[in-house]
Coordinates of C-alpha atoms in Angstrom, one line a residue:
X1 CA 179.5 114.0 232.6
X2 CA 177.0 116.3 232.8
X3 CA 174.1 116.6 230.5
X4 CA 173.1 119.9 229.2
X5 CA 169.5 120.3 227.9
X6 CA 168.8 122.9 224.9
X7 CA 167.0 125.3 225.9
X8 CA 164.3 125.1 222.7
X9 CA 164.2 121.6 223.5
X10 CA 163.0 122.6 226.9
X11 CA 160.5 125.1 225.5
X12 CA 159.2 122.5 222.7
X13 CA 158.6 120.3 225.3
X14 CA 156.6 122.3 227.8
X15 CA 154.9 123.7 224.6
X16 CA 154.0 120.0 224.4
X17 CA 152.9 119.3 227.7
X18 CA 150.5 123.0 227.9
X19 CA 149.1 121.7 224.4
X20 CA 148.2 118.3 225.4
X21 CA 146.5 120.0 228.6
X22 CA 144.1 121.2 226.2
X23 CA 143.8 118.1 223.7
X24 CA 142.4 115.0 224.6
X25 CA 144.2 112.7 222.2
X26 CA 141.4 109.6 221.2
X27 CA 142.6 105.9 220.5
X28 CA 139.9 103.9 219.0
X29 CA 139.3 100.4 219.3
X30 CA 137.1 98.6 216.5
X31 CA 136.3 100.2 213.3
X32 CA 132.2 99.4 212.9
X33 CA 130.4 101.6 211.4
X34 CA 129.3 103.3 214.1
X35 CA 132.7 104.9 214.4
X36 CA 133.0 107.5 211.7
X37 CA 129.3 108.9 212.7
X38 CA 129.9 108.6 216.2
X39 CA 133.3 110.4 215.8
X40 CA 135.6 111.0 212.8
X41 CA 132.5 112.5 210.9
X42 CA 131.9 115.1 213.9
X43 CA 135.6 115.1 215.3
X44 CA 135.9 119.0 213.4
X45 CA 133.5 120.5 215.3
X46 CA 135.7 119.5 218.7
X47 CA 138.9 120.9 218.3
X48 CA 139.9 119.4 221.7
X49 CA 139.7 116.1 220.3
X50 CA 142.6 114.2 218.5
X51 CA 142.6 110.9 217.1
X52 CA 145.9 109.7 217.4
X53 CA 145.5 105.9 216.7
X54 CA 142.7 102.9 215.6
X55 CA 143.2 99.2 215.7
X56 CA 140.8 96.3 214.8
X57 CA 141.3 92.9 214.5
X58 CA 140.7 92.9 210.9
X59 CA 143.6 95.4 210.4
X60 CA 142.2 96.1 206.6
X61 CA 139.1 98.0 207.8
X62 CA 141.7 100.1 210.6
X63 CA 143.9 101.1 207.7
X64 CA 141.1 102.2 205.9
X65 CA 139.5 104.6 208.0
X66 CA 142.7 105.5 209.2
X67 CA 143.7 106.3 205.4
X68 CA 140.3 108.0 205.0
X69 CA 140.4 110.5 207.9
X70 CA 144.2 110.9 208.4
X71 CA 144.2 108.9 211.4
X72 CA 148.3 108.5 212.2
X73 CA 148.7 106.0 213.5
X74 CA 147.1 101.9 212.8
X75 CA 148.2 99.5 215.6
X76 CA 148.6 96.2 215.1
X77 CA 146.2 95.0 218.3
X78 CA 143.7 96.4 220.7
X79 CA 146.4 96.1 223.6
X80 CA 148.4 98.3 221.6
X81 CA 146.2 101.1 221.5
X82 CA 145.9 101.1 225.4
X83 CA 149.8 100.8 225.7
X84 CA 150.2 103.4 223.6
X85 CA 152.0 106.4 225.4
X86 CA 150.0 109.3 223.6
X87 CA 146.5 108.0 224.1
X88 CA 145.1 109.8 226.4
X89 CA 141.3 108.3 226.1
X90 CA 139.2 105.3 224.3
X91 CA 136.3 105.2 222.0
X92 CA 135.2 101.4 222.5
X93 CA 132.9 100.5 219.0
X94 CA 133.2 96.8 219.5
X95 CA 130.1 94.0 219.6
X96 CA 127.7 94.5 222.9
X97 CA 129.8 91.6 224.4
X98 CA 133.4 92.8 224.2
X99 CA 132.7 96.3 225.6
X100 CA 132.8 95.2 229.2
X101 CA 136.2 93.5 229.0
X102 CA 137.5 96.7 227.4
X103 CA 136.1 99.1 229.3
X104 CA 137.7 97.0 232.1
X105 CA 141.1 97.1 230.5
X106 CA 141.1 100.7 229.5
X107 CA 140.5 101.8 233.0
X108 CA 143.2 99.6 234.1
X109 CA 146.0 101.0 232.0
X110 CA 144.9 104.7 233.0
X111 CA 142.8 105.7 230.1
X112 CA 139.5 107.8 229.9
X113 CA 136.4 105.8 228.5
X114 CA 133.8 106.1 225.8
X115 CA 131.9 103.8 225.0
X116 CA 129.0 102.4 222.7
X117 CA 125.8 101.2 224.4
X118 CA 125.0 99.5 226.0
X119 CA 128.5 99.2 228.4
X120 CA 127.6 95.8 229.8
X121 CA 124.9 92.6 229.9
X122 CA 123.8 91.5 232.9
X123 CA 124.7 92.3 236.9
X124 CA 128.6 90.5 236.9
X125 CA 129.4 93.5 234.2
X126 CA 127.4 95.6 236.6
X127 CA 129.7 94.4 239.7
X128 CA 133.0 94.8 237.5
X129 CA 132.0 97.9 236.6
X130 CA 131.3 99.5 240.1
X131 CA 134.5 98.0 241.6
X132 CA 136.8 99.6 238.5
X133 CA 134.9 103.0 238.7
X134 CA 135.9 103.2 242.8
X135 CA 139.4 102.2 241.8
X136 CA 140.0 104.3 239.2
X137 CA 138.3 107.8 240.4
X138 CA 140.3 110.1 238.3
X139 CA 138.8 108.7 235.4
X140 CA 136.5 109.2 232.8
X141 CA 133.8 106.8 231.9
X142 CA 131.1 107.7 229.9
X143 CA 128.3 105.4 227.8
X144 CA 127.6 106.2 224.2
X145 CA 123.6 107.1 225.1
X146 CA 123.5 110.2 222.3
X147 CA 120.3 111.3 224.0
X148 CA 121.4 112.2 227.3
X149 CA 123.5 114.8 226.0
X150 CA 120.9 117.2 224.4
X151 CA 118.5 119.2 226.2
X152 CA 115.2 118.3 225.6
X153 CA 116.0 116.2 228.8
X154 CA 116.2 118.5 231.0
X155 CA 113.3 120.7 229.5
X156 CA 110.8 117.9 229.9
X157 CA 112.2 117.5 233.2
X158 CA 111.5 121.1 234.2
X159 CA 107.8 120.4 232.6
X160 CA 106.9 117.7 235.0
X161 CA 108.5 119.6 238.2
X162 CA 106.5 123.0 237.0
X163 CA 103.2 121.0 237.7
X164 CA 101.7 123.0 234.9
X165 CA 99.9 120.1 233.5
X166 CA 99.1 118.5 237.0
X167 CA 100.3 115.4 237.9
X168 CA 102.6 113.1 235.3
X169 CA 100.6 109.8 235.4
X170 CA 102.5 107.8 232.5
X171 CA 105.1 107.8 230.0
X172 CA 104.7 105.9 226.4
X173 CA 107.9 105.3 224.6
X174 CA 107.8 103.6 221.0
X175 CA 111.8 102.8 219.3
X176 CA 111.6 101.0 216.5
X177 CA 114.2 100.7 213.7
X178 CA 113.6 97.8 211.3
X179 CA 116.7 95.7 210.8
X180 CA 118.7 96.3 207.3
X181 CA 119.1 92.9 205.9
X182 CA 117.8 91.4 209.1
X183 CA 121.1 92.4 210.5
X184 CA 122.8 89.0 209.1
X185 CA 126.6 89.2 210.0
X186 CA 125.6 91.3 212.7
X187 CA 126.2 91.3 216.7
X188 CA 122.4 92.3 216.8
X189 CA 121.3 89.1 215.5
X190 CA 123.4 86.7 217.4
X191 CA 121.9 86.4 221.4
X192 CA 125.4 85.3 222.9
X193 CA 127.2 88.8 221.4
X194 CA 124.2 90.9 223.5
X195 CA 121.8 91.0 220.2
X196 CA 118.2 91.7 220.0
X197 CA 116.3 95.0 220.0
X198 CA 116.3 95.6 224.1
X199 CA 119.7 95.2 224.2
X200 CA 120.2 98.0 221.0
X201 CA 117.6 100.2 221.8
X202 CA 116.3 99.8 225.7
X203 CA 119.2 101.8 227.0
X204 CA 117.9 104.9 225.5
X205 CA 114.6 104.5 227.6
X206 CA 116.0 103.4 230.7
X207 CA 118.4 106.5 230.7
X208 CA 115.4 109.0 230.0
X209 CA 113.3 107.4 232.9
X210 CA 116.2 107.3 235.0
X211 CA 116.7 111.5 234.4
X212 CA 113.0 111.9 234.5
X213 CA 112.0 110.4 237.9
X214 CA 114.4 107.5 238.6
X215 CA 114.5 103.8 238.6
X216 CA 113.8 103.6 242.3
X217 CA 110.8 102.1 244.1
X218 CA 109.7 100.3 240.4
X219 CA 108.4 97.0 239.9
X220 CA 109.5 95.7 236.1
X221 CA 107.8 93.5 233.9
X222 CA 108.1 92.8 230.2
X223 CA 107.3 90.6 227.3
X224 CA 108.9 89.2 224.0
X225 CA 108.4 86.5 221.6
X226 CA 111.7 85.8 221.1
X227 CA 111.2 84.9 217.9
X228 CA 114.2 86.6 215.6
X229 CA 117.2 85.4 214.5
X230 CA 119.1 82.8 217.1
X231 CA 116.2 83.4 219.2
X232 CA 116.9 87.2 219.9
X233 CA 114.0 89.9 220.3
X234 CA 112.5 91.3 217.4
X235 CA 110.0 93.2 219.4
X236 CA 110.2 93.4 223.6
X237 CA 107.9 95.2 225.8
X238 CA 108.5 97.0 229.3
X239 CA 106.8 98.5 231.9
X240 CA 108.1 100.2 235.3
X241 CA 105.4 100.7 238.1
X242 CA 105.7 103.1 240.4
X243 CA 104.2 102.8 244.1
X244 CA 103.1 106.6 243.4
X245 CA 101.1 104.9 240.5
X246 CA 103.1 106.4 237.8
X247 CA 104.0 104.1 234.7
X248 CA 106.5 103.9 232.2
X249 CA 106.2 101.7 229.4
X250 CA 108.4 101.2 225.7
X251 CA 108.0 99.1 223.0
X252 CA 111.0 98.5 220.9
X253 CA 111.7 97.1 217.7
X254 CA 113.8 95.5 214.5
X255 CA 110.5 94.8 212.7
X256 CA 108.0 97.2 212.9
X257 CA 108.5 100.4 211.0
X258 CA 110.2 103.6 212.0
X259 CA 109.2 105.6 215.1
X260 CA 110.8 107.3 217.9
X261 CA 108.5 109.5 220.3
X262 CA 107.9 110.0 223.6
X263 CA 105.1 110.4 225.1
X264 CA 103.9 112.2 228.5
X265 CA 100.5 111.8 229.8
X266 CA 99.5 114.5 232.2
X267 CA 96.4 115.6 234.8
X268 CA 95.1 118.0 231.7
X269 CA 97.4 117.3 228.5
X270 CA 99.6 114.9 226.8
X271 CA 103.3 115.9 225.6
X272 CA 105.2 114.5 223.0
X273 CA 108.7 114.5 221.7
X274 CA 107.9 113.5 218.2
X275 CA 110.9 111.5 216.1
X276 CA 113.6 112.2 218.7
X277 CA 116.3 110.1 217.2
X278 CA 116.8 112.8 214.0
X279 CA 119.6 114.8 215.4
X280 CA 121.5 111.5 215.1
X281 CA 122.4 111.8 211.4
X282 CA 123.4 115.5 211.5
X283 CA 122.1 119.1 212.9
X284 CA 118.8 119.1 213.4
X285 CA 116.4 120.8 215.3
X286 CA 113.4 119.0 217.6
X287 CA 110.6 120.5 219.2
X288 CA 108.6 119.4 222.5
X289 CA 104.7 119.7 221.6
X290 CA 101.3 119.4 223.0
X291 CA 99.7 116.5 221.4
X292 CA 96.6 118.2 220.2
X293 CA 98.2 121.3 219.1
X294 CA 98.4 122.8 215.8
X295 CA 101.5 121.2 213.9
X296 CA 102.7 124.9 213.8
X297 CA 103.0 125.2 217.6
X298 CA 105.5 124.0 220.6
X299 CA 106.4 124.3 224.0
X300 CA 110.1 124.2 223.5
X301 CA 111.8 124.2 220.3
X302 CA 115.7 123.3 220.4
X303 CA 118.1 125.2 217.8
X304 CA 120.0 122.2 215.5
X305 CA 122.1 120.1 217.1
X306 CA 124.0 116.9 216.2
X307 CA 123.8 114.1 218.9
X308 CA 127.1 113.1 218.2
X309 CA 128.6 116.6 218.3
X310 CA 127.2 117.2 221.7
X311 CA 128.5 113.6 222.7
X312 CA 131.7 113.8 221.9
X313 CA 132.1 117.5 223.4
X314 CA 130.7 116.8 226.5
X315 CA 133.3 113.9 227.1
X316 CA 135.8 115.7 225.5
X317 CA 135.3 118.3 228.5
X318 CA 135.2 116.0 231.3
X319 CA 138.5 114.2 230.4
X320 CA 139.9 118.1 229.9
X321 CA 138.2 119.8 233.1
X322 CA 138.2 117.5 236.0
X323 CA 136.3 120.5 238.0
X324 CA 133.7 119.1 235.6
X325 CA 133.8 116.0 235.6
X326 CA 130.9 114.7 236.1
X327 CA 130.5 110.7 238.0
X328 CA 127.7 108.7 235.4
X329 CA 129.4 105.5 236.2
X330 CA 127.3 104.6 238.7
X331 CA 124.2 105.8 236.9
X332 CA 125.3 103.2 234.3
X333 CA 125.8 100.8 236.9
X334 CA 122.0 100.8 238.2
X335 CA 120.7 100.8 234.0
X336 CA 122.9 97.7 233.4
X337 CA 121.1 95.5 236.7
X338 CA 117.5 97.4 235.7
X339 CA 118.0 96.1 231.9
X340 CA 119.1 92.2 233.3
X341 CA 116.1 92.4 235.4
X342 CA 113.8 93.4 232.9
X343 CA 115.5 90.6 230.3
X344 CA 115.2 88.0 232.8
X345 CA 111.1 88.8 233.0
X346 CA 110.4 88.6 229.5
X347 CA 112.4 85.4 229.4
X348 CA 111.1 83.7 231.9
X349 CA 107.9 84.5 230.8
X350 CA 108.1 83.5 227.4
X351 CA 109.4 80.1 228.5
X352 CA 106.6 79.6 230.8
X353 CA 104.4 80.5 227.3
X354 CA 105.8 77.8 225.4
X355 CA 105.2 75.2 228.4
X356 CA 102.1 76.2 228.6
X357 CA 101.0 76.7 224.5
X358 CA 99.9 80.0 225.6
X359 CA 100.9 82.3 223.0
X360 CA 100.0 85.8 224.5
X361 CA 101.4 88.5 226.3
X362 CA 100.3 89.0 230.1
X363 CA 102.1 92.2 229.9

């Protein structure tokens, strides 16, 4: 017997299919806090984005963000969400040490990726990584570093190429967030779930040297006490020498108080990029100055923009476009090894230290 199709079932359906061209439909997986700013606060100002499903393992917190932002559909398990036929892409807000296994898992059942920083510890995730990116080229991966998607970037970027200031000879980077509560019951304080300040905050350095002038040709070294909770770092520094005699250095932080600038030390001034975390919690504007210019005064000021907003759009248009698509996997790849290699100084270091009874930094 032959079956006859209606013809508005044909039409709903291929109205379907066109729409779901132009939506990328959003499973999430974990429901930290992270998630609504990262996306269900901003997920109105992409209209390509759908949220179609969350799951957590503590389903309570699931079914509330899912009751709060109208989210349809709360699965019972993480597998679920990456079974689940109308998922088109993941948002991965789990602890530092799950997000490599899931990244891993998402790619394997055919889903884009986002995911929170930093993607991986260490050169095995590295490895994984590499080999799942070559066998899944179709797909999206992208990690949750908010800064690489605004451009102030590229504008300092342009600044050091112009050669208006003469040569760049060093970079200064200070991130330091102190810890709320110490960040007790938290992945950041516990070493084996990826904690510590490096681990939090690092990436965003490594990813801005890496656009600036690469990670290439470097020799690392760093220092840390190790002296927070479970023996993670409370304060880590890093340096990157260049054969060219350029150097990059950062100092990150749970303990010392608030401050996010960089700085760019040139042949005949210094440029800054003075507290260039504050588009992260809403639409702010930031400005690129001289350092001994008149507060009133920039090189580059940026209309306001919301980290998140420009996150989320720009993989939002890589999973929809794939003449866009852009291939950041591999950049990811080399800041995951760079970041091991740098860990593996300061820890070695700081065990010599205590052998030893010298309490310094040779940094």
């Amino acid at each position: 017997m032959q079956c006859i199709i209606p013809a508005w079932l044909i039409v709903a359906d291929s109205y379907m299919n066109e729409l779901n061209k132009n939506t990328c439909r959003l499973g999430i997986l974990g429901s930290a806090a992270i998630v609504s700013r990262a996306v269900l606060d901003v997920i109105s100002h992409i209209p390509q984005v759908e949220v179609v499903a969350i799951a957590n393992r503590t389903r309570s917190k699931a079914l509330h963000l899912a009751q709060r932002y109208s989210i349809p559909h709360v699965l019972h398990s993480l597998e679920e969400v990456l079974e689940h036929p109308h998922v088109d892409a993941v948002y991965i807000a789990l602890s530092n040490d799950l997000h490599m296994e899931w990244v891993l898992r998402a790619l394997e059942a055919g889903k884009h990726v986002l995911v929170e920083k930093p993607a991986g510890l260490g050169k095995e995730d590295a490895q994984q990584l590499a080999s799942a990116l070559k066998q899944s080229p179709s797909l999206v991966f992208m990690e949750g570093i908010i800064t690489a998607h605004h451009p102030w970037q590229a504008a300092l970027k342009a600044i050091v190429h112009s050669g208006q200031y003469g040569l760049l000879n060093r970079t200064e980077t200070r991130i330091s967030i102190p810890a709320l509560k110490s960040h007790r019951d938290n992945y950041r304080s516990v070493r084996l779930k990826g904690g510590g300040c490096f681990n939090d905050l690092g990436c965003y350095w490594l990813q801005w040297i890496q656009h600036l002038v690469g990670l290439k040709g470097s020799r690392a070294s760093a220092f840390s006490n190790f002296d927070g909770p479970d023996g993670c770092d409370w304060t880590f520094n890093a340096k990157l020498r260049y054969g060219n005699g350029f150097e990059a250095s950062v100092l990150t932080s749970f303990e010392l108080p608030y401050k996010a600038m960089h700085t760019l030390y040139f042949e005949r001034a210094t440029v800054v990029v003075p507290n260039f975390f504050k588009p992260l919690t809403g639409f702010y504007s930031l400005k690129i100055r001289l350092n001994d210019s008149n507060p009133q005064t920039y090189l580059k000021q940026f209309e306001p923009m919301n980290y998140y907003v420009n996150q989320l759009q720009a993989f939002a248009n890589r999973c929809l476009h794939p003449d866009v698509r852009q291939a950041e996997g591999h950049l990811s790849v080399e800041r995951m090894i760079w970041h091991q290699t740098i860990m593996e100084y300061a820890q070695q270091h700081a065990t010599m230290n205590r052998e030893t009874g010298n309490e310094g930094s040779h940094f």
